[in-house]
mmCIF file of N, CA and C in Angstrom:
data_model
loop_
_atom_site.group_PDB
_atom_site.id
_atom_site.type_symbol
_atom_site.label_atom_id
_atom_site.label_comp_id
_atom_site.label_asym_id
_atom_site.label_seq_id
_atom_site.Cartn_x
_atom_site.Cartn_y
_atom_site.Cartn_z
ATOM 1 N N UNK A 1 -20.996 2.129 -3.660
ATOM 2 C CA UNK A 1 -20.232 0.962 -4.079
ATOM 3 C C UNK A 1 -20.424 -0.161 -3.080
ATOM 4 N N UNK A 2 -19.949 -0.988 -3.473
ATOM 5 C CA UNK A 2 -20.803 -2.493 -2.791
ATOM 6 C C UNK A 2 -19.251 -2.967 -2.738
ATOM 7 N N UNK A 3 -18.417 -2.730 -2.009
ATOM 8 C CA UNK A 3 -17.132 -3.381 -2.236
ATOM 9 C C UNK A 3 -16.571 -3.383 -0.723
ATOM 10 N N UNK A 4 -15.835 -4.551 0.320
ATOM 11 C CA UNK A 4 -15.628 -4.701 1.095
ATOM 12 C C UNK A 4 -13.920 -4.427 0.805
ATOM 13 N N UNK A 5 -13.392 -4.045 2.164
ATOM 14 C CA UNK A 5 -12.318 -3.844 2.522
ATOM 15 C C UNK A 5 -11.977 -4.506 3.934
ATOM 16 N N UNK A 6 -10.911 -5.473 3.796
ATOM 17 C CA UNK A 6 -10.008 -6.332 4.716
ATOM 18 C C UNK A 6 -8.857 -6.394 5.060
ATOM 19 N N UNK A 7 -8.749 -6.836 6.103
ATOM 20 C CA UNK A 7 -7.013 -7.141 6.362
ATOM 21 C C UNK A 7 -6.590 -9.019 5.935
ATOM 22 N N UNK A 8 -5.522 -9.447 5.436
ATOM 23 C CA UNK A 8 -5.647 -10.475 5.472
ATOM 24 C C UNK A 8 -4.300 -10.835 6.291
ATOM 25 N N UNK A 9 -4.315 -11.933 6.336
ATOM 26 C CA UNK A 9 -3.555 -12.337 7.982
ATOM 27 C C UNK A 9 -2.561 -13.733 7.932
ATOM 28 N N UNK A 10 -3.036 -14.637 6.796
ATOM 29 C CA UNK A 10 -2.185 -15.933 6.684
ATOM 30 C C UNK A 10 -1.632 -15.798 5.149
ATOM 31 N N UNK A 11 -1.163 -16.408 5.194
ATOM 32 C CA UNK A 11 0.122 -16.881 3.997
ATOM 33 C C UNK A 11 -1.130 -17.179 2.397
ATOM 34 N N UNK A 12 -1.912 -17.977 3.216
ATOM 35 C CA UNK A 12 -2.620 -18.195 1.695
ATOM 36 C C UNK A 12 -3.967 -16.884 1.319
ATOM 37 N N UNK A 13 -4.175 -16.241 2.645
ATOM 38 C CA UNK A 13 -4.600 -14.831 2.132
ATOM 39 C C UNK A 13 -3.672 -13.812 0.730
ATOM 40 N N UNK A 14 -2.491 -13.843 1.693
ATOM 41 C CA UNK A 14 -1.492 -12.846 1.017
ATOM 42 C C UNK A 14 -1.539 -14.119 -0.598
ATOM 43 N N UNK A 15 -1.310 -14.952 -0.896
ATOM 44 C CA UNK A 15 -0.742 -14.898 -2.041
ATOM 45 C C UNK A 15 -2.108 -14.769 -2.923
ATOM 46 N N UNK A 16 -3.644 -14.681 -2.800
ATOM 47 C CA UNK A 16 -5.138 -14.320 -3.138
ATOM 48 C C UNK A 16 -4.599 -12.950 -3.497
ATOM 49 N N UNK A 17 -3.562 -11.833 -2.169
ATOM 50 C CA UNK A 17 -3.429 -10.521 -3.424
ATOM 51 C C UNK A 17 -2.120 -10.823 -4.160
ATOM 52 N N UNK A 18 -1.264 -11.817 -4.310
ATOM 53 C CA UNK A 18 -0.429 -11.499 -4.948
ATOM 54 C C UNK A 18 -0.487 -10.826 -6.778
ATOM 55 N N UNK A 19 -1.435 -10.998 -7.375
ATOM 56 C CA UNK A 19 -1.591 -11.018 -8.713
ATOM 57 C C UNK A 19 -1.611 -9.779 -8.954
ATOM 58 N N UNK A 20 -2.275 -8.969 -8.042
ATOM 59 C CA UNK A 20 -1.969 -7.382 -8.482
ATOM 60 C C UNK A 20 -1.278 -6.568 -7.734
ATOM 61 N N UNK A 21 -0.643 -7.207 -6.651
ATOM 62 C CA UNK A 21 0.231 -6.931 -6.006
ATOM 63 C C UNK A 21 1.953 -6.928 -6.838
ATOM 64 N N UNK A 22 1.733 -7.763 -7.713
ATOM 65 C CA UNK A 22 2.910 -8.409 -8.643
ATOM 66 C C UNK A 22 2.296 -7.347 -10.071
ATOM 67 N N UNK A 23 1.459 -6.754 -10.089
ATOM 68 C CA UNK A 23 1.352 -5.610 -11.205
ATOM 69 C C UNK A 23 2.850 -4.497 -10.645
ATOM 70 N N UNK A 24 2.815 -4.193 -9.281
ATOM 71 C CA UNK A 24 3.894 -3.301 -9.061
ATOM 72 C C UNK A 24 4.698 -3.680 -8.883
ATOM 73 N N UNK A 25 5.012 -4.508 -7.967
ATOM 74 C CA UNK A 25 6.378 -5.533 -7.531
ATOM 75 C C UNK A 25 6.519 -6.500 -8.551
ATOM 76 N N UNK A 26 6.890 -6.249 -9.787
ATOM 77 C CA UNK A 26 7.003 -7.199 -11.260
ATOM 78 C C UNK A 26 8.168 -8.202 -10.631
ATOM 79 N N UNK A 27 8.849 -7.591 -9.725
ATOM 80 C CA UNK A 27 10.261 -8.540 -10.004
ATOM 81 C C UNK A 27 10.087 -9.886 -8.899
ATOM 82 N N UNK A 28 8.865 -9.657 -8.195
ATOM 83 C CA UNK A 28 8.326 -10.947 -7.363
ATOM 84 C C UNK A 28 8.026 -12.090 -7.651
ATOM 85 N N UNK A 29 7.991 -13.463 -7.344
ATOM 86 C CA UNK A 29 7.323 -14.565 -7.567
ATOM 87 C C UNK A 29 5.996 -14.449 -6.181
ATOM 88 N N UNK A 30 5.294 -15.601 -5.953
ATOM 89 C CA UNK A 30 4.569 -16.046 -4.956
ATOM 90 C C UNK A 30 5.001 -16.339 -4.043
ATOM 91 N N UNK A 31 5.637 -17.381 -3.883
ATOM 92 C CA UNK A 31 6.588 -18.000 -3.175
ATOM 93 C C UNK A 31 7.401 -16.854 -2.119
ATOM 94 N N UNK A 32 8.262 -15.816 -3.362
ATOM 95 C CA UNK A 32 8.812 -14.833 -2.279
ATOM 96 C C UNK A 32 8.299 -13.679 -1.673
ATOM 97 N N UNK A 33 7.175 -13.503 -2.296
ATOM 98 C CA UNK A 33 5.934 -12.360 -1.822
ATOM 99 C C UNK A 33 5.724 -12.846 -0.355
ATOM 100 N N UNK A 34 5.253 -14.173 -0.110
ATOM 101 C CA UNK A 34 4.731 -14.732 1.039
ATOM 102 C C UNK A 34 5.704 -14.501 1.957
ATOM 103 N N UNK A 35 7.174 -15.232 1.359
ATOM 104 C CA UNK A 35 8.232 -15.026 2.456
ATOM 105 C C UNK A 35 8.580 -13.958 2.410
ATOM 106 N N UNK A 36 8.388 -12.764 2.070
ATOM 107 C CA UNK A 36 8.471 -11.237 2.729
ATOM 108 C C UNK A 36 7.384 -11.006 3.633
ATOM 109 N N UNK A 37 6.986 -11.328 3.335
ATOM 110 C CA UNK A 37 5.341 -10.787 4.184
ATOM 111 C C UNK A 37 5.278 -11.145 5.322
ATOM 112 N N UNK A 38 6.092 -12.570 5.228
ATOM 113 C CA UNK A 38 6.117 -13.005 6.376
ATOM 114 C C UNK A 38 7.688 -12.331 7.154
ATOM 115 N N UNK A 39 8.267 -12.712 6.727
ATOM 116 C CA UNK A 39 9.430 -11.561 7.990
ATOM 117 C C UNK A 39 9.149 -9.893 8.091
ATOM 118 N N UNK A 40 7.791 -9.620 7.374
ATOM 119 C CA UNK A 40 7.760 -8.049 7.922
ATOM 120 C C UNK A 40 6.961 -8.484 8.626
ATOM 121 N N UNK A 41 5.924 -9.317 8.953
ATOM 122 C CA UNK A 41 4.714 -8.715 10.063
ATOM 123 C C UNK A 41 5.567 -8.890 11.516
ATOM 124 N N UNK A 42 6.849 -9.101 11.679
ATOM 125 C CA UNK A 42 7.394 -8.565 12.600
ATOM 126 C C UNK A 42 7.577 -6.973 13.248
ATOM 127 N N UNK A 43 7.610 -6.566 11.926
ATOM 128 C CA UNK A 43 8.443 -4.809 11.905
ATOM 129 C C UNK A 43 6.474 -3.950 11.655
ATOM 130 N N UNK A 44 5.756 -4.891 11.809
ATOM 131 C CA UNK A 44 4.342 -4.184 11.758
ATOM 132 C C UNK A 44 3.453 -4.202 10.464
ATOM 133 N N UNK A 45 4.177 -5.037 9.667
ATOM 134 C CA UNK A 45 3.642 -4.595 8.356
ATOM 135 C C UNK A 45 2.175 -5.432 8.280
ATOM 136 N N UNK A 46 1.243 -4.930 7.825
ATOM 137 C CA UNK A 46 -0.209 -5.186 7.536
ATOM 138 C C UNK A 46 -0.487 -5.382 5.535
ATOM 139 N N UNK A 47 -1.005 -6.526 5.446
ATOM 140 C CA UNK A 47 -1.953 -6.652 4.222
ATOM 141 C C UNK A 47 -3.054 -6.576 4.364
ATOM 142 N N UNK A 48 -3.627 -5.105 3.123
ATOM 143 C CA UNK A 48 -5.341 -4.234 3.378
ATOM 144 C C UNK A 48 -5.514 -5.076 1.662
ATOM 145 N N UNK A 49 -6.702 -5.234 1.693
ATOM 146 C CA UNK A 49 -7.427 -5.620 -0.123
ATOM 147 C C UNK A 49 -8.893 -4.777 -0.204
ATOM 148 N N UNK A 50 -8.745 -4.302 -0.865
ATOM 149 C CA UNK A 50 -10.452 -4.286 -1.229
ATOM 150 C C UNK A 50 -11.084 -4.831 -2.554
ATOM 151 N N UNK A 51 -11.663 -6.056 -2.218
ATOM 152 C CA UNK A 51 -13.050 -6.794 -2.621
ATOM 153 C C UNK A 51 -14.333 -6.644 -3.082
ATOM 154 N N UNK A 52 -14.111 -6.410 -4.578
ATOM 155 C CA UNK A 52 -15.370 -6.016 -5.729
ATOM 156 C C UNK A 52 -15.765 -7.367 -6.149
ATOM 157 N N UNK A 53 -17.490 -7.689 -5.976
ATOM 158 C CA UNK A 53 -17.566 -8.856 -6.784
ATOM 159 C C UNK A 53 -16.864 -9.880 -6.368
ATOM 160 N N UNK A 54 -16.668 -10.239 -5.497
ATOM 161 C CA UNK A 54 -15.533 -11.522 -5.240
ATOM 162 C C UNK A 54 -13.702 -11.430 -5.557
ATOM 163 N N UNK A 55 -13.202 -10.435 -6.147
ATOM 164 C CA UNK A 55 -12.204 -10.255 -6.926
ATOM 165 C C UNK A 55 -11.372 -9.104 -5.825
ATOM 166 N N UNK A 56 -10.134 -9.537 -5.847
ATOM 167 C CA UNK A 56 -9.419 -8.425 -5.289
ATOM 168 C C UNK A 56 -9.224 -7.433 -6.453
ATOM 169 N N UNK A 57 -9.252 -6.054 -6.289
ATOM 170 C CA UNK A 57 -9.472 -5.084 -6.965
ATOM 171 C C UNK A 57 -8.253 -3.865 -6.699
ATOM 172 N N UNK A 58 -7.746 -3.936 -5.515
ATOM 173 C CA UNK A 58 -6.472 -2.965 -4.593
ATOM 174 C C UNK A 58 -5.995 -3.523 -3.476
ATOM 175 N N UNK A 59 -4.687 -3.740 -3.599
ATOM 176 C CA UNK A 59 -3.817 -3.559 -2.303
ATOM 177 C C UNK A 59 -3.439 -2.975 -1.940
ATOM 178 N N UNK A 60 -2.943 -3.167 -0.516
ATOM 179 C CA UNK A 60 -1.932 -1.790 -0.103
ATOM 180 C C UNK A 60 -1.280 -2.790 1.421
ATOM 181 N N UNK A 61 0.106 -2.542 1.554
ATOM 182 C CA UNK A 61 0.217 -2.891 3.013
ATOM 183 C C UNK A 61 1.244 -1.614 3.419
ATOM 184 N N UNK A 62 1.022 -1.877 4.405
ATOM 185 C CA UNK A 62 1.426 -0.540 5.431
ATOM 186 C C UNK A 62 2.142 -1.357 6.720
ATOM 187 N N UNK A 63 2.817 -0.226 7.296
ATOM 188 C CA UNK A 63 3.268 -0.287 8.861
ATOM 189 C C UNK A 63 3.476 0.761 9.487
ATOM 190 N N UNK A 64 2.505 0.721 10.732
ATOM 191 C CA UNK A 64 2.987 2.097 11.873
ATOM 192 C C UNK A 64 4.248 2.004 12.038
ATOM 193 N N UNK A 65 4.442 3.407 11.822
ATOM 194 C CA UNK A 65 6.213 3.488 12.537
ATOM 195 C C UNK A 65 6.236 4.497 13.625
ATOM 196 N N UNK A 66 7.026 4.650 13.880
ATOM 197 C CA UNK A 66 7.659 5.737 14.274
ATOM 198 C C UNK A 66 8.988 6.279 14.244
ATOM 199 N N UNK A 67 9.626 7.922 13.931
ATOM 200 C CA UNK A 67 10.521 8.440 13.998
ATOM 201 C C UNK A 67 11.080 9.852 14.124
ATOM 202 N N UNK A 68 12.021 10.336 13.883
ATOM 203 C CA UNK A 68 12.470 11.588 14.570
ATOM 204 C C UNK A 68 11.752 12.687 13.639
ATOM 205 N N UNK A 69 11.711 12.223 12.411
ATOM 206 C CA UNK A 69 10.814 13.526 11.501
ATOM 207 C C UNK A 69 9.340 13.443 11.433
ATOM 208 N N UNK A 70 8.835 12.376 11.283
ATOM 209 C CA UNK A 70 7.275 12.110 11.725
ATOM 210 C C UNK A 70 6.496 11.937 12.668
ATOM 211 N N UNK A 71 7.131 11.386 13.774
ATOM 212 C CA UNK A 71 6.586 10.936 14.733
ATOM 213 C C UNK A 71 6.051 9.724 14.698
ATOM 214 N N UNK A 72 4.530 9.090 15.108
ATOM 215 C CA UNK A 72 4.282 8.187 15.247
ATOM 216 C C UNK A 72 3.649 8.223 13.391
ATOM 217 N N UNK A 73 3.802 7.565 13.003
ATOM 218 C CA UNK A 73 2.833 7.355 11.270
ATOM 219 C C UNK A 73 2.654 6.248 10.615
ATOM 220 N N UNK A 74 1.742 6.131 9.736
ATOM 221 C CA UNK A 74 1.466 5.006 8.908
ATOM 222 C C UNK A 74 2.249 5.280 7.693
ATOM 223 N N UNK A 75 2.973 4.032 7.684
ATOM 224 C CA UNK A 75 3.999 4.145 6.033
ATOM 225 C C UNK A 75 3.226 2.977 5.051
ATOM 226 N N UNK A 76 2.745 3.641 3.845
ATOM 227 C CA UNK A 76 2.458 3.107 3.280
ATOM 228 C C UNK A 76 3.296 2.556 2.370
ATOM 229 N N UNK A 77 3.611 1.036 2.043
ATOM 230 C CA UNK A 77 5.001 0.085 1.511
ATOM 231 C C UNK A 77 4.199 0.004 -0.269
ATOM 232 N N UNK A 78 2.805 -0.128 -0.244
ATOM 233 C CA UNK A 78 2.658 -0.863 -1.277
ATOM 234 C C UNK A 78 1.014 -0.320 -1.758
ATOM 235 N N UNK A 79 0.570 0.471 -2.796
ATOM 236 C CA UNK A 79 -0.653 0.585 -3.080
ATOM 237 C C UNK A 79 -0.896 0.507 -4.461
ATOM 238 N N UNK A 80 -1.519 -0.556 -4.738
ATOM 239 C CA UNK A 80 -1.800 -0.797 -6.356
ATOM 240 C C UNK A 80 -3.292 -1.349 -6.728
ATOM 241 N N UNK A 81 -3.822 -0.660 -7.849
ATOM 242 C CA UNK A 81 -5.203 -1.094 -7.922
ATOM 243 C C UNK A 81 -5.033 -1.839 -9.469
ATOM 244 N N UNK A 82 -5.761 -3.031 -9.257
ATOM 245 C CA UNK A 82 -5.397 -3.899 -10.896
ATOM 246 C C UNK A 82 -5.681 -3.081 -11.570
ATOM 247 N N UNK A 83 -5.181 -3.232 -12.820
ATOM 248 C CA UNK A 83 -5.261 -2.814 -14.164
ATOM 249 C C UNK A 83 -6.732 -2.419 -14.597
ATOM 250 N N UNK A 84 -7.358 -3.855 -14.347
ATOM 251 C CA UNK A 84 -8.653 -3.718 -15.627
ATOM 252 C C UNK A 84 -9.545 -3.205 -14.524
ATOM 253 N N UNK A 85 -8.948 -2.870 -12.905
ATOM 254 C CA UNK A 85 -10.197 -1.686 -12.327
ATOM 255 C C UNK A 85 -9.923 -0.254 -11.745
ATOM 256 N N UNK A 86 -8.536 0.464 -12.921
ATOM 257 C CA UNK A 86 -8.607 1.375 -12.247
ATOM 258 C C UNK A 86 -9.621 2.451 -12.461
ATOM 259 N N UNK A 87 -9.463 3.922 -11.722
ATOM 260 C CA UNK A 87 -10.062 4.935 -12.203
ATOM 261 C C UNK A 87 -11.622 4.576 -11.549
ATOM 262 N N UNK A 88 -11.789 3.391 -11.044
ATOM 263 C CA UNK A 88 -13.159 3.312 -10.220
ATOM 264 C C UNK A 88 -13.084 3.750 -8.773
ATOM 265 N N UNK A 89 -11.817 4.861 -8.463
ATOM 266 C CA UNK A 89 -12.719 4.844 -6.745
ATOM 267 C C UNK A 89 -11.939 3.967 -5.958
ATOM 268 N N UNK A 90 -10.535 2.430 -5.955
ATOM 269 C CA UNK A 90 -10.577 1.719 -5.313
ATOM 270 C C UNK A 90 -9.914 2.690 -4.657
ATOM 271 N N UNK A 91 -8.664 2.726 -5.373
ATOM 272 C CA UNK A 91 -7.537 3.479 -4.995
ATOM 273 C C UNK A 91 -7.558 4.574 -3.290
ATOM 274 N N UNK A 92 -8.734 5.151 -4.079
ATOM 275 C CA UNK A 92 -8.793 6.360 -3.097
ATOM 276 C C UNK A 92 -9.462 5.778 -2.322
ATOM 277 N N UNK A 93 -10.434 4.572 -2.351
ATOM 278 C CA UNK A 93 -11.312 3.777 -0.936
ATOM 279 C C UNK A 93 -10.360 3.164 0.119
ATOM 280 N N UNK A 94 -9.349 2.515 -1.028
ATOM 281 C CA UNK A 94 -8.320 1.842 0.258
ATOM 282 C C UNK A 94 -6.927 2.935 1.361
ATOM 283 N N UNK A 95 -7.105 3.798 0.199
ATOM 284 C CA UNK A 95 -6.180 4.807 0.879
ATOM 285 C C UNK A 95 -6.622 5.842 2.157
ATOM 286 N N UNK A 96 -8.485 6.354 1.868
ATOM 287 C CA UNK A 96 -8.889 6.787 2.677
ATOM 288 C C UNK A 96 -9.235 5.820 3.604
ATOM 289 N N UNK A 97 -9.038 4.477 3.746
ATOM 290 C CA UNK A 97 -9.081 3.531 5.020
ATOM 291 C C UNK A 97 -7.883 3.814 5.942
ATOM 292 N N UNK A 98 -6.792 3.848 5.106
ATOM 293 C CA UNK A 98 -5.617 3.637 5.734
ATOM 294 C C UNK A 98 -5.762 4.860 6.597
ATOM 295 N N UNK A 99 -6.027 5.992 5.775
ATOM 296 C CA UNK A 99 -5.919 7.154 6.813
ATOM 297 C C UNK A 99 -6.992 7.345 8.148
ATOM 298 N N UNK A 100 -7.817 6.457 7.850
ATOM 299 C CA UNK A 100 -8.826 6.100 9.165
ATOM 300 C C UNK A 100 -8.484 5.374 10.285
ATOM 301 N N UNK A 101 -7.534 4.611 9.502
ATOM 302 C CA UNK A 101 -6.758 3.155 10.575
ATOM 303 C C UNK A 101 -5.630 4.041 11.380
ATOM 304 N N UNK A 102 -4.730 5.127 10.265
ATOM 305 C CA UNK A 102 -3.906 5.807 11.024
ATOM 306 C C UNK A 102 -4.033 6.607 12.414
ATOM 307 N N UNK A 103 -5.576 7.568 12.121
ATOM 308 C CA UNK A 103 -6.385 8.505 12.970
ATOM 309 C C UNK A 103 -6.364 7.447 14.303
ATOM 310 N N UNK A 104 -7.050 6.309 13.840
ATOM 311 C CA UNK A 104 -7.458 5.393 15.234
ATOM 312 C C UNK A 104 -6.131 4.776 16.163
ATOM 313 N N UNK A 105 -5.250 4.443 15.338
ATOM 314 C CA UNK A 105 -3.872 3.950 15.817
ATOM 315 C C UNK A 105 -2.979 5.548 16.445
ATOM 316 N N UNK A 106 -3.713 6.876 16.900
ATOM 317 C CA UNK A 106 -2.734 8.123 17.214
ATOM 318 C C UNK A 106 -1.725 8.086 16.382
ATOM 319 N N UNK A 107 -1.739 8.069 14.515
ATOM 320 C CA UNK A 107 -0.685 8.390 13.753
ATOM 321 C C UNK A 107 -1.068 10.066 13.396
ATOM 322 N N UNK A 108 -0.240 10.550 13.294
ATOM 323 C CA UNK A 108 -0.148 12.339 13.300
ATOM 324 C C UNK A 108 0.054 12.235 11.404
ATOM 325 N N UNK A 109 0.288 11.138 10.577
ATOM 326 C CA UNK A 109 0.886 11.383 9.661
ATOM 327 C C UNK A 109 0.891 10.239 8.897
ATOM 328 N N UNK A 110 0.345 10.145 7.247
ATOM 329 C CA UNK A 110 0.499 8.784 6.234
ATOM 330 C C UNK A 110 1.696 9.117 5.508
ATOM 331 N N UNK A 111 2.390 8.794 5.524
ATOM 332 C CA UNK A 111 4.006 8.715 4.190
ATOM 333 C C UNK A 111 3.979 7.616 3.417
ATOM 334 N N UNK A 112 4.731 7.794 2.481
ATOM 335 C CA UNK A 112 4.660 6.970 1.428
ATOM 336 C C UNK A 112 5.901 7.711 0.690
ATOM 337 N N UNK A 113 6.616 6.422 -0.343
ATOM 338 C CA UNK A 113 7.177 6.546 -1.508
ATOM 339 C C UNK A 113 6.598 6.208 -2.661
ATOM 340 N N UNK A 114 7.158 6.738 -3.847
ATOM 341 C CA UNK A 114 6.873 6.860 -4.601
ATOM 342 C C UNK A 114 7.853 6.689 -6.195
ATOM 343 N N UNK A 115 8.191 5.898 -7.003
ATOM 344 C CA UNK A 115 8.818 5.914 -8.138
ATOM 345 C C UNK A 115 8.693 7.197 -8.922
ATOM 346 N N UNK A 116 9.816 7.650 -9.543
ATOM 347 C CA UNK A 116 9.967 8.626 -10.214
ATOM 348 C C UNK A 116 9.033 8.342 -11.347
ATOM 349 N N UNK A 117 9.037 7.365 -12.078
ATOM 350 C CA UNK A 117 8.214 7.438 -13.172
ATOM 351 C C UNK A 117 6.695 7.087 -13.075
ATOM 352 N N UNK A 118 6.192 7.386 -11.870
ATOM 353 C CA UNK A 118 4.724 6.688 -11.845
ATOM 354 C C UNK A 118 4.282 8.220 -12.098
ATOM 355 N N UNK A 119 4.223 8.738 -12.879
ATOM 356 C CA UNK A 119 3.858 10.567 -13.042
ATOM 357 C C UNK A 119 2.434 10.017 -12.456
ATOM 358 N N UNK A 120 1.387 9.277 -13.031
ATOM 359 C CA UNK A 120 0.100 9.343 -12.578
ATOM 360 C C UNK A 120 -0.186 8.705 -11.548
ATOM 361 N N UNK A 121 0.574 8.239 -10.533
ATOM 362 C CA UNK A 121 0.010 8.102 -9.161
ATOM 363 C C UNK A 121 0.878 9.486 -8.163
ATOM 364 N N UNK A 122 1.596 10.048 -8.995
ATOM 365 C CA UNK A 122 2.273 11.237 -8.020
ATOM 366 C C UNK A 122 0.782 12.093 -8.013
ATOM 367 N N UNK A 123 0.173 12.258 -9.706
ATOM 368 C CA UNK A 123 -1.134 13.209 -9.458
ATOM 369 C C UNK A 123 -2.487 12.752 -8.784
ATOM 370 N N UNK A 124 -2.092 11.243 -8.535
ATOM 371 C CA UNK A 124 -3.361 10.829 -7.577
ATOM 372 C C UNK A 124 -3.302 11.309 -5.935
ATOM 373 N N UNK A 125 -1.631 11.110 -5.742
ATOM 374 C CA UNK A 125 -1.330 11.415 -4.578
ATOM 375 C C UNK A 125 -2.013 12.924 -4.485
ATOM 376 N N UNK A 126 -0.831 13.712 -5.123
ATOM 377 C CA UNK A 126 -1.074 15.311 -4.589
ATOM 378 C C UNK A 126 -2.464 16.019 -4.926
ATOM 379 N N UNK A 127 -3.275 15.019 -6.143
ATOM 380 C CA UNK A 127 -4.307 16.384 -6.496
ATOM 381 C C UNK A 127 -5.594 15.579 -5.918
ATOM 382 N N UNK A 128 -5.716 14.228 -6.157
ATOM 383 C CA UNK A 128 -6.982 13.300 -5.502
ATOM 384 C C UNK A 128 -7.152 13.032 -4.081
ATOM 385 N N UNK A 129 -5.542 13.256 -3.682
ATOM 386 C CA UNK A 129 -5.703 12.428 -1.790
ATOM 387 C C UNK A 129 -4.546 13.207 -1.087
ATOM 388 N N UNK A 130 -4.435 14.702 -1.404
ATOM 389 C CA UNK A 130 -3.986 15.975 -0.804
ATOM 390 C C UNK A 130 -2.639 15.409 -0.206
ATOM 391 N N UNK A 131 -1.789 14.613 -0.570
ATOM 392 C CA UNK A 131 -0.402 14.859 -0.292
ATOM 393 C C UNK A 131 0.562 15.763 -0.993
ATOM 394 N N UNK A 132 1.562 15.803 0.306
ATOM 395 C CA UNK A 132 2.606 16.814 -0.573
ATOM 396 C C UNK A 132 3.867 16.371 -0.636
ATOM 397 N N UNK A 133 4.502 16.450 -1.718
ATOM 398 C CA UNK A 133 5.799 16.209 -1.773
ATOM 399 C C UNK A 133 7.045 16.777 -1.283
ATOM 400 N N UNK A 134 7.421 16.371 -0.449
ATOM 401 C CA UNK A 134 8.114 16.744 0.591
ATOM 402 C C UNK A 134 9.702 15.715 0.144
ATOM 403 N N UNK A 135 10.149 15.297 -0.056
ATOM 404 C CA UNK A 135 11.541 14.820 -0.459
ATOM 405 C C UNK A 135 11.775 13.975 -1.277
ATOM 406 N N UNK A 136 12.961 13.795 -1.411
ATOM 407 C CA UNK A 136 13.646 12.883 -2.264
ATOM 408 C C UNK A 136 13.971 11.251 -1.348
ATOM 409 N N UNK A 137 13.870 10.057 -2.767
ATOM 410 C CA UNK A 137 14.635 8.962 -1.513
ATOM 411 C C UNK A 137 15.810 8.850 -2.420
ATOM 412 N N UNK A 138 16.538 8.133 -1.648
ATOM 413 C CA UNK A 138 17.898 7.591 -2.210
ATOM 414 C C UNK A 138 18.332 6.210 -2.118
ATOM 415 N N UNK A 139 18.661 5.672 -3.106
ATOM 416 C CA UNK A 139 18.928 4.449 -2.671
ATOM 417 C C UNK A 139 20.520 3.769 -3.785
ATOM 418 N N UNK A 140 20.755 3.322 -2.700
ATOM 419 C CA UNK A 140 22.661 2.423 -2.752
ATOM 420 C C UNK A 140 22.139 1.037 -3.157
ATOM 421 N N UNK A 141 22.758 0.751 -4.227
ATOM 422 C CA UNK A 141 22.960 -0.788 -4.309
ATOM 423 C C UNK A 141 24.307 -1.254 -3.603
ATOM 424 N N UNK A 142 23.719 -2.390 -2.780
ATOM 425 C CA UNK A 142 25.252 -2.855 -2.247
ATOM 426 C C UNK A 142 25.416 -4.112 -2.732
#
């Protein structure tokens, strides 16, 4: 495959992935995509794309963390491959980056959440890119 993979770094990078970034995060505009993006790259958070043909094709952003059940790890916040390119390979290109970036950064560990109803990225996870499901999340509206 002939397809580059990047980090992007300014405001008018990030909103270049907003379009399929906003395939998962439906309830986003542009405008507030940017201004998230921008108060996480405090807390570590990174925007990855990979680039078919000129076209963003997958996102994903992430942040090293660290904590008492993982240790040091890469949390993956966000991985979505557009519509009209899945099932080509991005998915698993940008994900096996991340886990390269993790190795190099001393992360022991990639986590991620996951929506109950995405049944077919739970089987990308566990049967294409060997994760295991290990818990439940919970979440409070306040």
């Amino acid at each position: 495959m002939a397809y580059e993979i990047r980090e992007l770094r300014t405001g008018d990078e990030w909103k270049m992935a907003f379009p399929v970034v906003n395939q998962l995060r439906t309830h986003l505009d542009p405008e507030e995509f940017v201004s998230l993006v921008t108060e996480m790259q405090p807390q570590g958070y990174r925007l990855f794309v990979l680039i078919d043909e000129g076209k963003v094709a997958a996102v994903t952003g992430v942040a090293q963390q660290l904590n008492l059940y993982y240790g040091k790890n890469m949390y993956v916040y966000d991985l979505v491959t557009d519509e009209a390119n899945r099932s080509k390979g991005y998915g698993e290109a940008l994900l096996s980056y991340i886990h390269e970036l993790a190795r190099e950064l001393g992360c022991g560990k990639v986590a991620l959440t996951s929506g109950l109803q995405r049944v077919d990225a739970h089987r990308f996870y566990e049967e294409k890119m060997g994760y295991e499901r290990k818990s439940y999340a919970f979440v409070k509206d306040l």
